[in-house]
Short mmCIF file of C-alpha atoms in Angstrom, two decimals:
data_model
loop_
_atom_site.label_atom_id
_atom_site.label_comp_id
_atom_site.label_asym_id
_atom_site.label_seq_id
_atom_site.Cartn_x
_atom_site.Cartn_y
_atom_site.Cartn_z
CA MET A 998 -10.67 19.22 -13.26
CA SER A 999 -12.23 15.95 -12.14
CA GLY A 1000 -12.11 13.61 -15.15
CA PRO A 1001 -10.84 10.05 -14.78
CA VAL A 1002 -7.34 10.98 -15.93
CA ALA A 1003 -7.11 13.91 -13.50
CA LEU A 1004 -8.39 11.72 -10.65
CA SER A 1005 -5.84 9.03 -11.54
CA GLY A 1006 -3.12 11.68 -11.54
CA ARG A 1007 -4.22 12.85 -8.10
CA ARG A 1008 -4.12 9.34 -6.70
CA VAL A 1009 -0.61 8.78 -8.06
CA TRP A 1010 0.44 12.18 -6.68
CA GLY A 1011 -1.12 11.27 -3.32
CA LEU A 1012 1.12 8.23 -3.10
CA VAL A 1013 4.21 10.18 -4.20
CA TYR A 1014 3.39 13.00 -1.75
CA ARG A 1015 3.19 10.40 1.05
CA HIS A 1016 6.80 9.34 0.38
CA LEU A 1017 8.14 12.85 -0.20
CA ALA A 1018 6.65 13.90 3.15
CA LEU A 1019 8.38 10.90 4.72
CA TYR A 1020 11.79 11.89 3.31
CA ARG A 1021 11.27 15.48 4.42
CA ARG A 1022 10.99 14.22 7.98
CA SER A 1023 13.67 11.53 7.94
CA TRP A 1024 17.26 12.62 7.24
CA PRO A 1025 18.66 9.07 7.68
CA ARG A 1026 16.49 7.95 4.77
CA LEU A 1027 17.73 10.86 2.65
CA LEU A 1028 21.33 10.09 3.56
CA GLU A 1029 20.90 6.41 2.72
CA LEU A 1030 19.76 7.29 -0.81
CA ALA A 1031 23.19 8.63 -1.78
CA TYR A 1032 25.38 6.74 0.71
CA TRP A 1033 25.80 3.42 -1.15
CA PRO A 1034 26.26 4.86 -4.66
CA ILE A 1035 28.93 7.25 -3.32
CA LEU A 1036 30.62 4.44 -1.39
CA GLN A 1037 30.65 2.16 -4.43
CA MET A 1038 31.95 4.94 -6.63
CA THR A 1039 34.75 5.76 -4.20
CA ILE A 1040 35.94 2.14 -3.85
CA TRP A 1041 35.74 1.20 -7.52
CA GLY A 1042 37.05 4.57 -8.64
CA PHE A 1043 40.26 4.15 -6.67
CA VAL A 1044 40.56 0.53 -7.85
CA SER A 1045 40.37 1.89 -11.41
CA GLU A 1046 43.01 4.51 -10.65
CA PHE A 1047 45.31 1.79 -9.36
CA MET A 1048 44.74 -0.30 -12.49
CA VAL A 1049 45.41 2.68 -14.78
CA ARG A 1050 48.82 3.17 -13.19
CA SER A 1051 49.80 -0.48 -13.30
CA SER A 1052 48.42 -1.88 -16.56
CA GLY A 1053 48.23 -0.67 -20.12
CA TRP A 1054 44.97 -2.45 -20.92
CA ALA A 1055 43.40 -1.19 -17.74
CA ALA A 1056 44.30 2.35 -18.74
CA ALA A 1057 42.01 2.00 -21.71
CA ALA A 1058 39.37 0.18 -19.71
CA SER A 1059 39.36 2.27 -16.56
CA GLY A 1060 36.33 4.24 -17.67
CA VAL A 1061 34.54 0.97 -18.33
CA LEU A 1062 34.79 -0.02 -14.69
CA ILE A 1063 33.58 3.33 -13.39
CA GLY A 1064 30.80 3.40 -16.00
CA ALA A 1065 29.76 -0.10 -15.01
CA VAL A 1066 29.57 0.86 -11.34
CA LEU A 1067 27.43 3.88 -12.17
CA LEU A 1068 25.07 2.06 -14.53
CA TRP A 1069 24.67 -0.91 -12.20
CA GLU A 1070 23.66 1.54 -9.47
CA VAL A 1071 20.97 2.87 -11.84
CA CYS A 1072 19.44 -0.61 -12.04
CA LEU A 1073 19.93 -1.38 -8.34
CA ARG A 1074 18.59 1.98 -7.07
CA SER A 1075 15.57 1.78 -9.41
CA GLN A 1076 14.70 -1.67 -8.08
CA MET A 1077 15.25 -0.70 -4.46
CA GLY A 1078 13.44 2.63 -4.86
CA PHE A 1079 10.32 0.79 -6.02
CA ALA A 1080 10.47 -2.12 -3.58
CA ILE A 1081 11.39 -0.11 -0.49
CA SER A 1082 8.64 2.43 -1.15
CA PHE A 1083 6.21 -0.49 -1.04
CA LEU A 1084 7.89 -1.86 2.08
CA GLU A 1085 7.38 1.53 3.77
CA GLU A 1086 3.63 0.84 3.49
CA VAL A 1087 4.12 -2.62 5.02
CA TRP A 1088 6.26 -1.29 7.87
CA SER A 1089 3.71 1.41 8.72
CA ARG A 1090 0.78 -1.09 8.56
CA ASN A 1091 -0.85 1.24 6.03
CA LEU A 1092 -1.71 -1.27 3.30
CA GLY A 1093 -5.24 -1.80 4.60
CA ASN A 1094 -6.01 1.91 4.28
CA LEU A 1095 -4.35 2.05 0.87
CA PHE A 1096 -6.22 -0.88 -0.62
CA VAL A 1097 -9.66 0.26 0.56
CA SER A 1098 -9.08 3.59 -1.17
CA PRO A 1099 -10.02 3.83 -4.84
CA ILE A 1100 -6.37 3.58 -5.94
CA ARG A 1101 -6.06 1.08 -8.80
CA PRO A 1102 -3.20 -1.43 -8.81
CA TRP A 1103 -1.67 0.24 -11.88
CA GLU A 1104 -1.83 3.63 -10.11
CA LEU A 1105 -0.02 2.09 -7.16
CA VAL A 1106 2.63 0.82 -9.57
CA ALA A 1107 2.83 4.26 -11.24
CA GLY A 1108 3.37 5.90 -7.86
CA LEU A 1109 6.08 3.40 -6.95
CA VAL A 1110 7.78 3.89 -10.35
CA THR A 1111 7.75 7.67 -9.80
CA MET A 1112 9.32 7.22 -6.38
CA SER A 1113 11.86 4.85 -7.90
CA VAL A 1114 12.92 7.50 -10.44
CA LEU A 1115 13.19 10.17 -7.74
CA ARG A 1116 15.15 7.92 -5.37
CA MET A 1117 17.45 6.71 -8.13
CA THR A 1118 18.15 10.28 -9.26
CA ALA A 1119 18.89 11.39 -5.70
CA GLY A 1120 21.35 8.52 -5.31
CA ILE A 1121 23.04 8.56 -8.70
CA VAL A 1122 23.59 12.28 -9.32
CA PRO A 1123 26.04 12.68 -6.38
CA ALA A 1124 27.91 9.56 -7.57
CA ILE A 1125 28.12 10.94 -11.13
CA LEU A 1126 29.46 14.25 -9.82
CA LEU A 1127 31.96 12.39 -7.64
CA ALA A 1128 33.20 10.33 -10.61
CA TRP A 1129 33.74 13.54 -12.53
CA ALA A 1130 35.45 15.37 -9.66
CA LEU A 1131 37.73 12.55 -8.45
CA TYR A 1132 38.47 10.56 -11.59
CA ALA A 1133 37.65 12.98 -14.41
CA PHE A 1134 35.11 10.43 -15.69
CA ALA A 1135 32.20 12.08 -17.50
CA ILE A 1136 29.44 9.55 -18.03
CA THR A 1137 27.94 11.81 -20.67
CA ASP A 1138 30.92 10.95 -22.90
CA MET A 1139 28.93 7.84 -23.87
CA GLY A 1140 26.63 10.15 -25.85
CA PHE A 1141 22.89 9.97 -26.32
CA VAL A 1142 22.95 6.18 -26.02
CA LEU A 1143 23.31 6.81 -22.28
CA ILE A 1144 19.63 7.75 -22.19
CA ALA A 1145 18.74 4.31 -23.59
CA PHE A 1146 21.06 2.62 -21.05
CA PHE A 1147 19.35 4.45 -18.19
CA ALA A 1148 15.85 3.65 -19.48
CA LEU A 1149 16.61 -0.04 -20.06
CA LEU A 1150 18.27 -0.54 -16.68
CA MET A 1151 15.47 1.28 -14.85
CA ALA A 1152 12.88 -0.91 -16.62
CA MET A 1153 14.72 -4.06 -15.54
CA GLY A 1154 14.88 -2.71 -11.99
CA TRP A 1155 11.12 -2.16 -12.00
CA ALA A 1156 10.45 -5.67 -13.32
CA VAL A 1157 12.52 -7.22 -10.53
CA ALA A 1158 10.94 -4.89 -7.95
CA LEU A 1159 7.43 -5.78 -9.10
CA ALA A 1160 8.25 -9.47 -8.61
CA VAL A 1161 9.78 -8.73 -5.18
CA THR A 1162 6.70 -6.70 -4.23
CA ALA A 1163 4.50 -9.64 -5.22
CA MET A 1164 6.55 -11.91 -2.95
CA VAL A 1165 6.21 -9.45 -0.04
CA LEU A 1166 2.47 -9.31 -0.64
CA ARG A 1167 2.29 -13.11 -0.61
CA HIS A 1168 4.79 -13.94 2.14
CA GLY A 1169 4.86 -10.77 4.25
CA ALA A 1170 7.88 -8.99 5.63
CA GLY A 1171 9.71 -12.33 5.71
CA ALA A 1172 10.31 -11.80 2.00
CA GLU A 1173 11.63 -8.26 2.40
CA ALA A 1174 15.28 -9.39 2.32
CA LEU A 1175 14.68 -10.01 -1.40
CA ALA A 1176 14.42 -6.24 -1.89
CA TRP A 1177 18.11 -5.94 -0.98
CA SER A 1178 19.48 -9.18 -2.32
CA VAL A 1179 17.87 -10.22 -5.61
CA LEU A 1180 19.83 -7.92 -7.91
CA PHE A 1181 23.11 -8.70 -6.19
CA GLY A 1182 22.42 -12.32 -7.12
CA LEU A 1183 21.93 -11.34 -10.76
CA ALA A 1184 25.06 -9.16 -10.93
CA PRO A 1185 27.56 -12.00 -11.65
CA LEU A 1186 25.44 -13.09 -14.63
CA SER A 1187 24.76 -9.58 -15.93
CA ALA A 1188 28.26 -9.01 -17.31
CA VAL A 1189 28.55 -5.79 -15.38
CA PHE A 1190 32.33 -5.75 -14.96
CA TYR A 1191 33.41 -8.24 -17.63
CA PRO A 1192 32.18 -9.29 -21.09
CA VAL A 1193 29.67 -12.11 -21.31
CA SER A 1194 32.28 -14.13 -23.24
CA ILE A 1195 34.21 -14.57 -19.97
CA LEU A 1196 31.39 -16.74 -18.59
CA PRO A 1197 31.38 -20.51 -19.21
CA SER A 1198 29.63 -21.27 -22.49
CA TRP A 1199 26.75 -23.12 -20.78
CA LEU A 1200 26.07 -20.04 -18.63
CA GLN A 1201 26.12 -17.53 -21.46
CA PRO A 1202 22.52 -18.18 -22.66
CA VAL A 1203 21.34 -17.51 -19.09
CA ALA A 1204 23.31 -14.25 -19.01
CA LEU A 1205 21.94 -13.22 -22.39
CA ALA A 1206 18.37 -13.63 -21.07
CA ILE A 1207 19.03 -10.78 -18.62
CA PRO A 1208 18.32 -7.31 -20.07
CA ALA A 1209 21.22 -5.72 -18.15
CA THR A 1210 23.74 -8.03 -19.84
CA HIS A 1211 22.99 -6.41 -23.19
CA VAL A 1212 23.17 -2.91 -21.71
CA PHE A 1213 26.65 -3.57 -20.30
CA GLU A 1214 27.82 -5.11 -23.57
CA GLY A 1215 26.49 -1.93 -25.21
CA MET A 1216 28.27 0.23 -22.66
CA ARG A 1217 31.60 -1.43 -23.40
CA ALA A 1218 31.01 -0.91 -27.13
CA ALA A 1219 30.28 2.78 -26.50
CA LEU A 1220 33.29 3.38 -24.25
CA LEU A 1221 35.92 1.20 -25.93
CA GLU A 1222 34.87 1.43 -29.58
CA GLY A 1223 32.72 4.53 -29.65
CA SER A 1224 29.94 2.57 -31.35
CA VAL A 1225 26.26 2.03 -30.62
CA ALA A 1226 25.43 -1.67 -30.23
CA THR A 1227 21.92 -1.49 -31.63
CA GLY A 1228 21.52 -5.28 -31.55
CA HIS A 1229 22.20 -5.40 -27.83
CA LEU A 1230 19.92 -2.41 -27.21
CA ALA A 1231 17.08 -4.05 -29.13
CA ALA A 1232 17.61 -7.34 -27.27
CA ALA A 1233 17.53 -5.52 -23.93
CA ALA A 1234 14.31 -3.74 -24.91
CA VAL A 1235 12.59 -6.96 -25.99
CA LEU A 1236 13.75 -8.79 -22.85
CA ASN A 1237 12.49 -5.93 -20.68
CA VAL A 1238 9.05 -6.19 -22.27
CA VAL A 1239 9.05 -9.92 -21.45
CA TRP A 1240 10.36 -9.40 -17.90
CA LEU A 1241 7.90 -6.58 -17.19
CA GLY A 1242 5.04 -8.63 -18.64
CA LEU A 1243 5.92 -11.64 -16.48
CA ALA A 1244 6.37 -9.49 -13.37
CA ALA A 1245 3.02 -7.72 -13.96
CA TRP A 1246 1.31 -11.07 -14.41
CA LEU A 1247 2.92 -12.36 -11.19
CA PHE A 1248 1.87 -9.24 -9.28
CA ALA A 1249 -1.73 -9.45 -10.55
CA TRP A 1250 -1.89 -13.17 -9.72
CA VAL A 1251 -0.50 -12.68 -6.21
CA PHE A 1252 -2.76 -9.66 -5.63
CA ARG A 1253 -5.76 -11.86 -6.37
CA ILE A 1254 -4.45 -14.57 -4.03
CA ALA A 1255 -3.96 -11.90 -1.35
CA ARG A 1256 -7.60 -10.86 -1.78
CA GLN A 1257 -8.71 -14.48 -1.55
CA LYS A 1258 -6.67 -15.23 1.57
CA GLY A 1259 -7.24 -11.91 3.34
CA LEU A 1260 -3.54 -10.98 3.28
CA LEU A 1261 -4.05 -7.29 2.47
CA LEU A 1262 -5.03 -6.47 6.05
CA ASN A 1263 -2.28 -8.57 7.58
CA VAL A 1264 0.83 -8.02 5.45
CA GLY A 1265 3.69 -7.18 7.75
CA GLU A 1266 4.69 -10.33 9.55
CA MET B 1442 -28.65 -0.80 -10.49
CA ARG B 1443 -27.61 2.64 -9.14
CA ASP B 1444 -28.34 3.98 -5.68
CA THR B 1445 -31.65 5.74 -5.27
CA ALA B 1446 -33.02 7.45 -2.18
CA ASP B 1447 -34.75 4.41 -0.69
CA ALA B 1448 -32.73 1.56 -2.20
CA PRO B 1449 -30.40 -0.21 0.24
CA ALA B 1450 -26.91 1.27 0.23
CA ILE B 1451 -25.48 -2.15 1.05
CA VAL B 1452 -26.85 -5.53 0.05
CA ALA B 1453 -24.99 -8.67 1.12
CA GLU B 1454 -26.45 -11.96 -0.06
CA GLY B 1455 -25.37 -15.46 0.98
CA LEU B 1456 -21.78 -14.53 1.81
CA VAL B 1457 -19.44 -17.44 2.36
CA LYS B 1458 -15.74 -17.32 3.23
CA ARG B 1459 -13.62 -20.35 3.96
CA TYR B 1460 -10.02 -20.52 5.15
CA GLY B 1461 -9.06 -24.09 4.40
CA PRO B 1462 -11.35 -26.34 6.45
CA VAL B 1463 -12.65 -23.41 8.54
CA THR B 1464 -15.79 -21.62 7.39
CA ALA B 1465 -15.34 -18.11 8.77
CA VAL B 1466 -18.53 -16.71 7.24
CA ASP B 1467 -21.42 -18.96 6.30
CA GLN B 1468 -24.39 -17.71 4.25
CA VAL B 1469 -24.40 -14.24 5.82
CA GLY B 1470 -26.88 -11.80 4.35
CA PHE B 1471 -28.22 -8.37 5.30
CA ASP B 1472 -28.94 -4.99 3.85
CA ALA B 1473 -28.57 -1.43 5.11
CA ARG B 1474 -30.55 1.59 4.00
CA PRO B 1475 -29.21 5.12 3.59
CA GLY B 1476 -29.19 7.14 6.79
CA THR B 1477 -29.06 4.11 9.06
CA VAL B 1478 -26.42 2.58 11.30
CA LEU B 1479 -26.12 -1.21 11.09
CA GLY B 1480 -24.35 -2.98 13.94
CA LEU B 1481 -22.40 -6.19 13.39
CA LEU B 1482 -22.19 -7.93 16.74
CA GLY B 1483 -20.56 -11.16 17.77
CA GLY B 1484 -17.77 -12.56 19.86
CA ASN B 1485 -14.19 -12.93 18.76
CA GLY B 1486 -14.06 -15.09 15.63
CA ALA B 1487 -17.75 -14.60 14.87
CA GLY B 1488 -16.96 -13.28 11.38
CA LYS B 1489 -17.35 -9.50 11.82
CA THR B 1490 -13.94 -8.46 10.51
CA THR B 1491 -14.12 -10.99 7.67
CA THR B 1492 -17.53 -9.62 6.68
CA ILE B 1493 -16.25 -6.02 6.76
CA ALA B 1494 -13.19 -7.00 4.70
CA MET B 1495 -15.50 -8.52 2.08
CA LEU B 1496 -17.70 -5.39 2.06
CA LEU B 1497 -14.55 -3.33 1.36
CA GLY B 1498 -13.33 -5.62 -1.41
CA LEU B 1499 -10.19 -6.54 0.57
CA LEU B 1500 -11.36 -10.12 0.60
CA ILE B 1501 -13.02 -12.06 -2.22
CA PRO B 1502 -16.01 -14.10 -0.98
CA ASP B 1503 -16.10 -17.80 -1.85
CA GLY B 1504 -19.83 -17.45 -2.34
CA GLY B 1505 -22.55 -14.82 -2.38
CA ARG B 1506 -22.75 -11.30 -3.70
CA ILE B 1507 -22.19 -7.77 -2.38
CA THR B 1508 -23.68 -4.62 -3.84
CA VAL B 1509 -22.65 -1.23 -2.45
CA LEU B 1510 -24.31 1.97 -3.66
CA GLY B 1511 -25.61 0.03 -6.63
CA HIS B 1512 -22.19 -1.29 -7.64
CA ASP B 1513 -21.38 -4.99 -7.69
CA MET B 1514 -18.20 -5.30 -5.59
CA ALA B 1515 -17.01 -8.25 -7.64
CA THR B 1516 -16.94 -6.33 -10.91
CA ASN B 1517 -17.01 -2.61 -10.14
CA ARG B 1518 -15.58 -2.09 -6.68
CA PHE B 1519 -13.55 1.04 -7.49
CA ALA B 1520 -16.74 2.97 -8.33
CA ALA B 1521 -18.06 2.13 -4.86
CA LEU B 1522 -14.75 2.57 -3.01
CA SER B 1523 -14.49 6.24 -3.96
CA ARG B 1524 -17.71 6.81 -1.94
CA MET B 1525 -16.82 4.50 0.94
CA ASN B 1526 -14.32 4.71 3.76
CA PHE B 1527 -13.10 2.68 6.67
CA SER B 1528 -11.49 2.95 10.08
CA SER B 1529 -10.04 0.20 12.22
CA PRO B 1530 -7.64 0.13 15.15
CA TYR B 1531 -5.85 -2.74 13.38
CA VAL B 1532 -4.81 -0.55 10.46
CA ALA B 1533 -2.43 2.34 11.08
CA LEU B 1534 -1.51 5.54 9.29
CA PRO B 1535 2.14 6.29 8.42
CA HIS B 1536 3.47 7.32 11.80
CA ARG B 1537 6.25 9.64 10.63
CA LEU B 1538 3.85 11.81 8.64
CA SER B 1539 2.02 14.58 10.43
CA VAL B 1540 -1.74 14.36 10.84
CA ARG B 1541 -2.17 17.06 8.19
CA GLU B 1542 0.11 15.20 5.76
CA ASN B 1543 -1.76 11.94 6.32
CA LEU B 1544 -5.08 13.60 5.68
CA THR B 1545 -3.62 15.30 2.58
CA VAL B 1546 -2.43 11.94 1.22
CA TYR B 1547 -5.86 10.36 1.65
CA GLY B 1548 -7.59 13.49 0.36
CA HIS B 1549 -5.65 13.04 -2.88
CA LEU B 1550 -6.32 9.29 -3.02
CA TYR B 1551 -10.06 9.94 -2.71
CA GLY B 1552 -10.00 12.94 -5.06
CA VAL B 1553 -11.41 15.32 -2.44
CA GLY B 1554 -12.15 18.82 -3.75
CA GLY B 1555 -11.28 21.82 -1.53
CA LEU B 1556 -8.94 19.62 0.47
CA ARG B 1557 -7.43 22.26 2.76
CA LYS B 1558 -10.88 23.45 3.75
CA ARG B 1559 -12.04 19.88 4.37
CA ILE B 1560 -9.02 19.16 6.59
CA ALA B 1561 -9.62 22.38 8.55
CA GLN B 1562 -13.29 21.43 8.95
CA LEU B 1563 -12.47 17.94 10.23
CA ALA B 1564 -9.76 19.32 12.52
CA GLU B 1565 -12.30 21.62 14.11
CA GLU B 1566 -15.11 19.07 14.37
CA LEU B 1567 -12.92 16.26 15.76
CA ASP B 1568 -10.73 18.60 17.81
CA LEU B 1569 -7.49 17.76 15.99
CA GLY B 1570 -6.20 21.33 15.82
CA ARG B 1571 -3.66 21.01 18.65
CA PHE B 1572 -1.80 18.14 16.99
CA LEU B 1573 -2.52 18.66 13.30
CA ASP B 1574 1.17 19.23 12.54
CA ARG B 1575 2.57 16.56 14.84
CA PRO B 1576 3.69 13.14 13.54
CA ALA B 1577 0.87 10.61 13.83
CA GLY B 1578 3.19 8.19 15.66
CA GLU B 1579 3.64 10.64 18.56
CA LEU B 1580 -0.06 10.82 19.41
CA SER B 1581 -1.89 9.10 22.24
CA ALA B 1582 -4.10 6.11 21.44
CA GLY B 1583 -7.21 8.26 21.73
CA GLN B 1584 -5.79 10.95 19.45
CA LYS B 1585 -4.83 8.29 16.89
CA THR B 1586 -8.38 6.95 16.95
CA ARG B 1587 -9.73 10.45 16.21
CA VAL B 1588 -7.20 10.89 13.39
CA ALA B 1589 -8.22 7.51 11.93
CA LEU B 1590 -11.83 8.68 12.07
CA ALA B 1591 -10.87 11.93 10.31
CA LYS B 1592 -9.16 9.88 7.59
CA ALA B 1593 -12.33 7.77 7.28
CA LEU B 1594 -14.40 10.93 6.84
CA ILE B 1595 -12.06 12.82 4.50
CA ASN B 1596 -14.17 12.02 1.43
CA THR B 1597 -17.54 12.52 3.16
CA PRO B 1598 -18.36 8.86 2.48
CA ALA B 1599 -21.85 7.66 1.68
CA VAL B 1600 -20.93 4.32 3.26
CA LEU B 1601 -18.73 4.31 6.34
CA LEU B 1602 -17.41 1.08 7.87
CA LEU B 1603 -16.14 1.40 11.42
CA ASP B 1604 -14.41 -1.34 13.37
CA GLU B 1605 -14.35 -0.45 17.09
CA PRO B 1606 -14.42 3.33 16.44
CA THR B 1607 -14.26 4.34 20.10
CA ALA B 1608 -12.10 1.51 21.44
CA SER B 1609 -9.27 3.69 22.77
CA LEU B 1610 -11.25 6.77 23.76
CA ASP B 1611 -12.06 8.00 27.25
CA PRO B 1612 -15.81 8.09 28.01
CA ASP B 1613 -16.07 11.84 27.40
CA THR B 1614 -14.33 11.75 24.03
CA ALA B 1615 -16.14 8.55 23.04
CA ASP B 1616 -19.46 10.23 23.78
CA THR B 1617 -18.45 13.25 21.68
CA VAL B 1618 -17.47 10.98 18.78
CA ARG B 1619 -20.77 9.08 18.99
CA GLY B 1620 -22.67 12.36 18.93
CA TRP B 1621 -20.62 13.44 15.96
CA LEU B 1622 -21.36 10.20 14.09
CA GLU B 1623 -25.07 10.68 14.73
CA ARG B 1624 -24.93 14.20 13.32
CA TYR B 1625 -22.89 12.99 10.35
CA ARG B 1626 -25.46 10.29 9.57
CA ASP B 1627 -28.34 12.75 9.93
CA SER B 1628 -26.75 15.53 7.88
CA THR B 1629 -25.40 13.41 5.03
CA GLY B 1630 -27.76 10.44 4.96
CA ALA B 1631 -24.73 8.18 5.11
CA THR B 1632 -24.96 4.48 5.86
CA ILE B 1633 -22.72 3.37 8.71
CA VAL B 1634 -21.73 -0.21 9.46
CA LEU B 1635 -20.37 -0.56 12.95
CA ALA B 1636 -18.55 -3.51 14.51
CA SER B 1637 -18.24 -2.93 18.22
CA HIS B 1638 -18.02 -4.73 21.53
CA ASN B 1639 -19.44 -1.71 23.33
CA MET B 1640 -23.12 -2.61 23.70
CA ALA B 1641 -24.13 0.79 25.04
CA GLU B 1642 -22.64 2.31 21.90
CA VAL B 1643 -24.54 -0.10 19.67
CA GLU B 1644 -27.79 0.59 21.51
CA ARG B 1645 -27.33 4.31 21.08
CA LEU B 1646 -26.19 4.40 17.45
CA CYS B 1647 -27.64 1.41 15.65
CA SER B 1648 -31.11 1.17 14.20
CA ASP B 1649 -30.48 -2.42 13.14
CA VAL B 1650 -28.25 -5.13 14.56
CA VAL B 1651 -27.01 -8.34 12.95
CA MET B 1652 -25.94 -10.90 15.54
CA LEU B 1653 -23.18 -13.22 14.34
CA LYS B 1654 -22.01 -16.44 15.92
CA ALA B 1655 -19.48 -18.87 14.41
CA GLY B 1656 -19.81 -17.16 11.04
CA ARG B 1657 -23.60 -17.33 10.82
CA VAL B 1658 -26.35 -14.77 11.34
CA VAL B 1659 -28.20 -15.99 14.42
CA ASP B 1660 -30.55 -13.05 14.87
CA ARG B 1661 -31.34 -9.61 13.58
CA GLY B 1662 -33.43 -6.63 14.63
CA SER B 1663 -33.36 -3.23 16.28
CA PRO B 1664 -31.66 -3.11 19.69
CA ALA B 1665 -35.05 -2.57 21.35
CA ALA B 1666 -36.63 -5.50 19.48
CA LEU B 1667 -33.73 -7.81 20.39
CA ILE B 1668 -33.87 -6.81 24.07
CA ASP B 1669 -37.61 -7.42 24.07
CA ARG B 1670 -37.32 -10.75 22.22
CA TYR B 1671 -34.77 -12.10 24.68
CA GLY B 1672 -36.59 -10.71 27.71
CA ARG B 1673 -33.51 -8.84 28.85
CA GLU B 1674 -32.79 -5.33 30.12
CA ASP B 1675 -30.02 -4.37 27.75
CA LEU B 1676 -28.14 -5.51 24.66
CA GLU B 1677 -25.18 -6.75 26.66
CA GLN B 1678 -27.37 -9.41 28.28
CA VAL B 1679 -28.70 -10.38 24.85
CA PHE B 1680 -25.12 -10.65 23.59
CA LEU B 1681 -24.18 -12.90 26.51
CA ASP B 1682 -27.24 -15.11 25.98
CA ILE B 1683 -26.29 -15.64 22.34
CA ALA B 1684 -22.56 -16.07 23.01
CA ARG B 1685 -23.14 -18.59 25.82
CA GLY B 1686 -26.28 -20.20 24.42
CA THR B 1687 -28.34 -19.37 27.49
CA GLY B 1688 -31.88 -18.00 28.07
CA VAL B 1689 -34.04 -17.51 24.98
CA ALA B 1690 -31.00 -18.21 22.80
CA ALA B 1691 -30.81 -21.72 24.25
CA GLU B 1692 -34.50 -22.33 23.65
CA ALA B 1693 -34.19 -21.13 20.06
CA GLY B 1694 -31.03 -23.17 19.52
CA ARG B 1695 -28.90 -20.08 18.72
#
């Protein structure tokens, strides 16, 4: 099998194999994948337990908080899984070798997306099991709409990661802090832990331009009312297409600048 | 145009690269035929690495045109890249991966058939067997250089670009690697572009040398022809004449 599709598949697998081999040899990296989601789940889970025992409203909403923590981690881990896999190439000064190979930019992105899914899964599954074991919270109670929530949050994570990757390509490792910080900056506007109506009215249009905002509104509808907020899901999907399109354009533009300025051999400082 | 037996494997025409007010490469042109080794010589900042980066498509020229194996690098570089490869001491391999894992990664990226056999073959020919399963970051500088060379040969490239390929090797190992490169060129008909500061290496390996100074081609010819033209005993003296503007180079204004 040596057709173009098979060769593309091999190149994507080559990139994924490179990261899997890295994790096989680095237990701190493996530990880090699950550490933060478990830590978040533990803290917020106990906060929820406290609220259940001290407030009637919170009793009804306790699952909302735990669900929000879990779903936010889906977005965060997807973004970090993508961006940090790219940073691994920067840290190991391997980009020069990578970019003189016949790997296409979209194959590079496909490899990073695959690693993002694997890293997110490795981080989230232990947290989901912990939520079930400690707080009797089964995320699957949301029903099949959960699949859409996961997909939409992962897509937003990839869009942000693609933009972060473009910044690292343009500005070197000096921009790598963005890989850890960008989504934390978006969290207050994404209505993760509270409805968007809590925000000041002038800030609400900004919040509604973020795909995750609609996912979390949809999550609250699923958990508190047992309904599927199709309008919010559609809005999140459309916004994701826009975000991904803009991020892809930014990446392609920066990649060309990098080839004009000779940055591909020197990314890292 | 596609590559034929006697057509140049590499054609560079009027290459220009500017970084702001600095012109790093100025109207550089050359060609290289299959089965030959072309040396790019020049002092630090002469434009060798910039030229190699443009040949590899890592850098977009501001002017000129590059054709590799019949493919225009501006419009169809991926077709050429699958049959090219590159090694440089300034580019590393992931240091936590073993040598075998690194070669496996690049075997997949280049779509190499019979990958295990190819890795075993390279391990034997470049004497990597003792450390094939050790992390690349734990190797000595010389071992890393041989591993980088193995990575550059994983796809049996028709065009091989080497930046200081024997820089960290002891004389014995360097000699072995040079012999191996000669056999590789002879057995595969590959075109090799070599940037090196080791003049003895260039004299031994290169059939054609492009002398660069301040981003311009100041002379070109076989090592023997250059030595004869400058009235010197070896290529190192020719290099010094050109770098310092002394001897025949001064008379010719180079």
